[in-house]
């Protein structure tokens, strides 16, 4: 059984408090799916409440750190800053439509490097956490990335801000042909948690911004996997996009994706 640090305990307290409110609100939203009333306003209210709780608890724990919401580009996320990056509902569209795949996330980032992270899937009561040099855990049990060696055996996750980009369709089609399947589940943090736990063998996003990736990146790395920018060498905290997989397949997955993104020669 893992022993959590004081910082992880603060992050867990924060995530679970938000999750309790979200569980109640999600029950209401599930009922709204069969009515004419829209769930957008309800979701917005739940998101705003969760944001206020995150900021209140984290600011009280460490007044010297700013709190940045995941999914936004912000100059605070530079090479000298130390801050919290949090998301009350990672998988907001799922939440709004009554789909049980979303999470609360909190990450401690210093100089563009995630030092500690918590991802809480309250629907399934799965608490993922990791701390640099300590390992990655689900419900306080150590997790590891998959050991699969063949591309054709890989199950890959993907998330994009928009599905209208032809590159997105081409990438999904190409990987679906070469692997055991592509899954678009709707939550970057949970997809990366699934990579860390060996449920997914890889994950990519062409459109994820650095703050989207902060929570899941450390989890994958501490579980023995690799997480990088789409170039394969840059950090996912630099630029746009992320590629994560076990060490045996990371380079191969990246090569397949770069073929899709590269224009044919002679054009």
Coordinates of C-alpha atoms in Angstrom, one line a residue:
X1 CA 0.0 0.0 0.0
X2 CA 1.4 3.4 -1.0
X3 CA 2.0 6.2 1.5
X4 CA 0.8 9.5 0.2
X5 CA 2.7 12.7 0.8
X6 CA 1.1 15.7 2.4
X7 CA 0.8 17.4 -1.0
X8 CA -0.9 14.5 -2.6
X9 CA -3.3 14.4 0.4
X10 CA -4.2 18.1 -0.2
X11 CA -4.8 17.4 -3.9
X12 CA -7.0 14.3 -3.1
X13 CA -9.0 16.3 -0.6
X14 CA -9.6 18.9 -3.2
X15 CA -10.6 16.5 -5.9
X16 CA -12.9 14.4 -3.8
X17 CA -14.7 17.5 -2.4
X18 CA -15.4 18.6 -6.0
X19 CA -16.4 15.1 -7.0
X20 CA -19.0 14.8 -4.3
X21 CA -20.9 17.8 -5.7
X22 CA -20.4 16.6 -9.3
X23 CA -21.9 13.2 -8.4
X24 CA -25.1 14.9 -7.2
X25 CA -25.2 17.2 -10.2
X26 CA -24.5 14.3 -12.6
X27 CA -27.5 12.4 -11.2
X28 CA -29.7 15.4 -12.1
X29 CA -28.2 15.6 -15.6
X30 CA -28.8 12.0 -16.2
X31 CA -32.5 12.7 -15.6
X32 CA -32.5 15.7 -18.0
X33 CA -31.4 13.5 -20.9
X34 CA -35.0 12.2 -21.3
X35 CA -36.6 15.7 -20.9
X36 CA -36.8 18.7 -23.1
X37 CA -34.8 20.8 -20.7
X38 CA -31.2 21.3 -21.7
X39 CA -28.3 20.3 -19.5
X40 CA -25.9 23.0 -20.7
X41 CA -26.8 25.5 -18.0
X42 CA -26.7 22.8 -15.3
X43 CA -23.3 21.7 -16.5
X44 CA -22.0 25.3 -16.5
X45 CA -23.2 25.8 -12.9
X46 CA -21.5 22.5 -11.9
X47 CA -18.3 23.5 -13.6
X48 CA -18.2 27.0 -12.0
X49 CA -18.9 25.5 -8.6
X50 CA -16.1 23.0 -9.0
X51 CA -13.8 25.7 -10.2
X52 CA -14.5 27.8 -7.1
X53 CA -13.9 24.9 -4.7
X54 CA -10.6 24.0 -6.5
X55 CA -9.3 27.5 -6.3
X56 CA -10.4 28.0 -2.7
X57 CA -8.7 24.8 -1.3
X58 CA -5.6 25.1 -3.4
X59 CA -5.0 28.7 -2.7
X60 CA -5.4 28.1 1.0
X61 CA -2.9 25.2 0.9
X62 CA -0.3 27.1 -1.1
X63 CA -1.1 30.9 -1.3
X64 CA 2.2 31.4 -3.3
X65 CA 0.9 29.4 -6.3
X66 CA -1.5 30.5 -9.0
X67 CA -4.3 28.2 -10.1
X68 CA -4.6 27.7 -13.9
X69 CA -7.6 25.9 -15.4
X70 CA -6.7 23.1 -17.8
X71 CA -7.6 23.6 -21.4
X72 CA -6.5 27.2 -21.7
X73 CA -3.2 28.7 -23.0
X74 CA -1.7 31.0 -20.4
X75 CA 1.6 32.9 -20.0
X76 CA 1.7 31.6 -16.4
X77 CA 2.7 28.2 -17.9
X78 CA 6.3 29.3 -18.6
X79 CA 9.7 27.9 -17.7
X80 CA 9.9 29.7 -14.4
X81 CA 6.4 29.4 -13.0
X82 CA 5.2 27.1 -10.2
X83 CA 1.4 26.6 -10.1
X84 CA -1.5 24.3 -9.9
X85 CA -3.3 23.2 -13.0
X86 CA -6.8 21.9 -12.3
X87 CA -10.0 20.9 -14.1
X88 CA -13.3 20.3 -12.3
X89 CA -14.7 18.3 -15.2
X90 CA -12.2 16.8 -17.6
X91 CA -14.7 15.3 -20.1
X92 CA -17.2 18.1 -19.9
X93 CA -19.2 17.1 -23.0
X94 CA -19.6 13.6 -21.6
X95 CA -20.8 15.0 -18.3
X96 CA -23.3 17.2 -20.1
X97 CA -24.8 14.3 -22.0
X98 CA -25.0 11.9 -19.1
X99 CA -22.0 9.8 -20.2
X100 CA -20.1 8.3 -17.2
X101 CA -16.6 9.2 -18.3
X102 CA -15.2 12.3 -16.7
X103 CA -12.8 13.2 -13.9
X104 CA -11.6 15.9 -11.6
X105 CA -7.9 16.7 -12.1
X106 CA -5.2 18.5 -10.1
X107 CA -1.5 18.9 -11.0
X108 CA 1.4 20.6 -9.4
X109 CA 3.7 22.0 -12.1
X110 CA 7.1 23.7 -11.8
X111 CA 9.1 25.0 -14.7
X112 CA 6.8 23.2 -17.2
X113 CA 7.3 19.9 -15.4
X114 CA 4.6 18.1 -13.5
X115 CA 5.7 17.0 -10.0
X116 CA 2.5 15.6 -8.6
X117 CA -0.9 14.7 -10.0
X118 CA -4.3 13.5 -9.0
X119 CA -7.1 12.3 -11.4
X120 CA -10.3 11.2 -9.7
X121 CA -13.0 9.2 -11.6
X122 CA -15.8 9.6 -9.1
X123 CA -18.3 7.5 -11.1
X124 CA -16.1 4.4 -10.7
X125 CA -14.4 5.6 -7.5
X126 CA -11.0 5.3 -9.2
X127 CA -8.4 7.6 -7.7
X128 CA -5.2 7.9 -9.8
X129 CA -2.2 9.7 -8.4
X130 CA 1.5 10.0 -9.1
X131 CA 4.4 11.9 -7.7
X132 CA 7.8 12.3 -9.4
X133 CA 10.1 9.5 -8.4
X134 CA 7.5 7.7 -6.3
X135 CA 5.5 5.9 -9.0
X136 CA 1.9 5.8 -10.3
X137 CA -1.1 4.4 -8.4
X138 CA -4.8 3.6 -8.8
X139 CA -6.6 3.4 -5.5
X140 CA -3.1 3.2 -3.8
X141 CA -2.0 0.2 -5.8
X142 CA 0.9 0.5 -8.2
X143 CA 0.1 0.6 -11.9
X144 CA 2.2 0.0 -15.0
X145 CA 1.9 0.6 -18.7
X146 CA 1.1 -2.4 -20.9
X147 CA 3.9 -4.8 -22.1
X148 CA 2.5 -5.2 -25.6
X149 CA 5.2 -5.3 -28.3
X150 CA 3.2 -5.5 -31.5
X151 CA 1.5 -2.5 -33.1
X152 CA -1.4 -4.7 -34.4
X153 CA -2.2 -5.6 -30.7
X154 CA -2.4 -1.9 -29.6
X155 CA -5.6 -0.3 -28.4
X156 CA -5.2 3.5 -28.9
X157 CA -7.1 6.5 -27.5
X158 CA -7.5 9.9 -29.2
X159 CA -9.1 13.2 -28.3
X160 CA -9.4 16.3 -30.5
X161 CA -11.0 19.7 -29.9
X162 CA -12.6 19.4 -33.3
X163 CA -13.3 16.4 -35.5
X164 CA -13.5 18.5 -38.7
X165 CA -9.8 18.4 -39.5
X166 CA -9.0 16.0 -42.4
X167 CA -5.7 15.1 -40.6
X168 CA -7.7 13.8 -37.6
X169 CA -9.8 11.6 -39.8
X170 CA -6.8 10.3 -41.7
X171 CA -4.9 9.6 -38.5
X172 CA -7.7 7.7 -37.0
X173 CA -8.3 5.7 -40.2
X174 CA -4.6 4.9 -40.5
X175 CA -4.2 3.7 -36.9
X176 CA -7.4 1.8 -37.0
X177 CA -5.9 -0.2 -39.9
X178 CA -2.6 -0.9 -38.2
X179 CA -3.8 -1.5 -34.6
X180 CA -6.5 -3.3 -32.7
X181 CA -8.6 -0.2 -32.6
X182 CA -8.9 3.5 -31.9
X183 CA -11.2 4.7 -29.1
X184 CA -12.4 8.3 -28.7
X185 CA -13.6 8.4 -25.1
X186 CA -13.8 12.1 -24.4
X187 CA -11.4 12.8 -21.5
X188 CA -7.7 13.4 -22.0
X189 CA -6.8 12.9 -18.4
X190 CA -8.7 9.6 -18.1
X191 CA -7.3 8.4 -21.4
X192 CA -3.8 9.0 -20.1
X193 CA -4.7 7.3 -16.9
X194 CA -5.8 4.3 -18.9
X195 CA -2.4 4.3 -20.7
X196 CA -0.7 4.4 -17.3
X197 CA -2.8 1.5 -16.1
X198 CA -2.2 -0.6 -19.2
X199 CA -5.9 -0.5 -20.3
X200 CA -4.9 1.6 -23.4
X201 CA -1.6 1.0 -25.1
X202 CA -1.2 4.5 -26.4
X203 CA -2.9 7.9 -26.8
X204 CA -2.4 10.9 -29.1
X205 CA -3.9 14.3 -29.6
X206 CA -3.0 16.8 -32.2
X207 CA -4.8 19.6 -30.6
X208 CA -4.2 19.3 -26.8
X209 CA -2.6 22.3 -25.2
X210 CA 0.0 21.9 -22.4
X211 CA -2.4 22.5 -19.6
X212 CA -4.6 19.7 -20.9
X213 CA -1.7 17.2 -20.5
X214 CA -0.3 18.2 -17.2
X215 CA -2.2 15.7 -15.0
X216 CA -1.9 12.6 -17.2
X217 CA 1.7 13.1 -18.4
X218 CA 3.3 12.3 -15.0
X219 CA 1.0 9.4 -14.5
X220 CA 2.2 7.7 -17.7
X221 CA 5.9 8.5 -17.0
X222 CA 5.8 7.2 -13.5
X223 CA 4.0 4.0 -14.7
X224 CA 7.0 3.3 -17.0
X225 CA 5.7 4.8 -20.2
X226 CA 6.7 7.7 -22.5
X227 CA 4.9 11.0 -23.1
X228 CA 6.1 13.5 -25.6
X229 CA 5.0 16.2 -28.0
X230 CA 3.9 15.0 -31.4
X231 CA 7.5 15.3 -32.7
X232 CA 8.5 12.5 -30.4
X233 CA 11.3 14.5 -28.7
X234 CA 9.6 17.6 -27.3
X235 CA 7.9 17.7 -23.9
X236 CA 4.0 17.7 -24.0
X237 CA 4.3 20.9 -22.0
X238 CA 5.8 22.6 -25.0
X239 CA 3.7 23.5 -28.0
X240 CA 0.5 21.6 -29.0
X241 CA -0.2 17.9 -29.1
X242 CA 0.8 14.8 -27.1
X243 CA 1.8 11.3 -27.8
X244 CA 1.9 8.7 -25.0
X245 CA 2.6 4.9 -25.1
X246 CA 4.7 2.2 -23.5
X247 CA 8.4 2.4 -24.3
X248 CA 8.3 -0.4 -26.9
X249 CA 5.7 1.2 -29.1
X250 CA 6.0 4.9 -28.5
X251 CA 8.4 5.5 -31.5
X252 CA 6.4 3.3 -33.8
X253 CA 3.2 5.0 -33.0
X254 CA 4.8 8.4 -33.5
X255 CA 6.2 7.3 -36.9
X256 CA 2.8 6.3 -38.1
X257 CA 1.2 9.6 -37.0
X258 CA 4.0 11.7 -38.6
X259 CA 3.4 9.9 -41.9
X260 CA -0.2 11.1 -41.8
X261 CA 0.8 14.6 -41.0
X262 CA 3.6 14.9 -43.6
X263 CA 2.4 16.0 -47.1
X264 CA 3.3 13.6 -50.0
X265 CA 6.6 14.4 -51.7
X266 CA 6.4 16.4 -55.0
X267 CA 3.3 18.4 -53.9

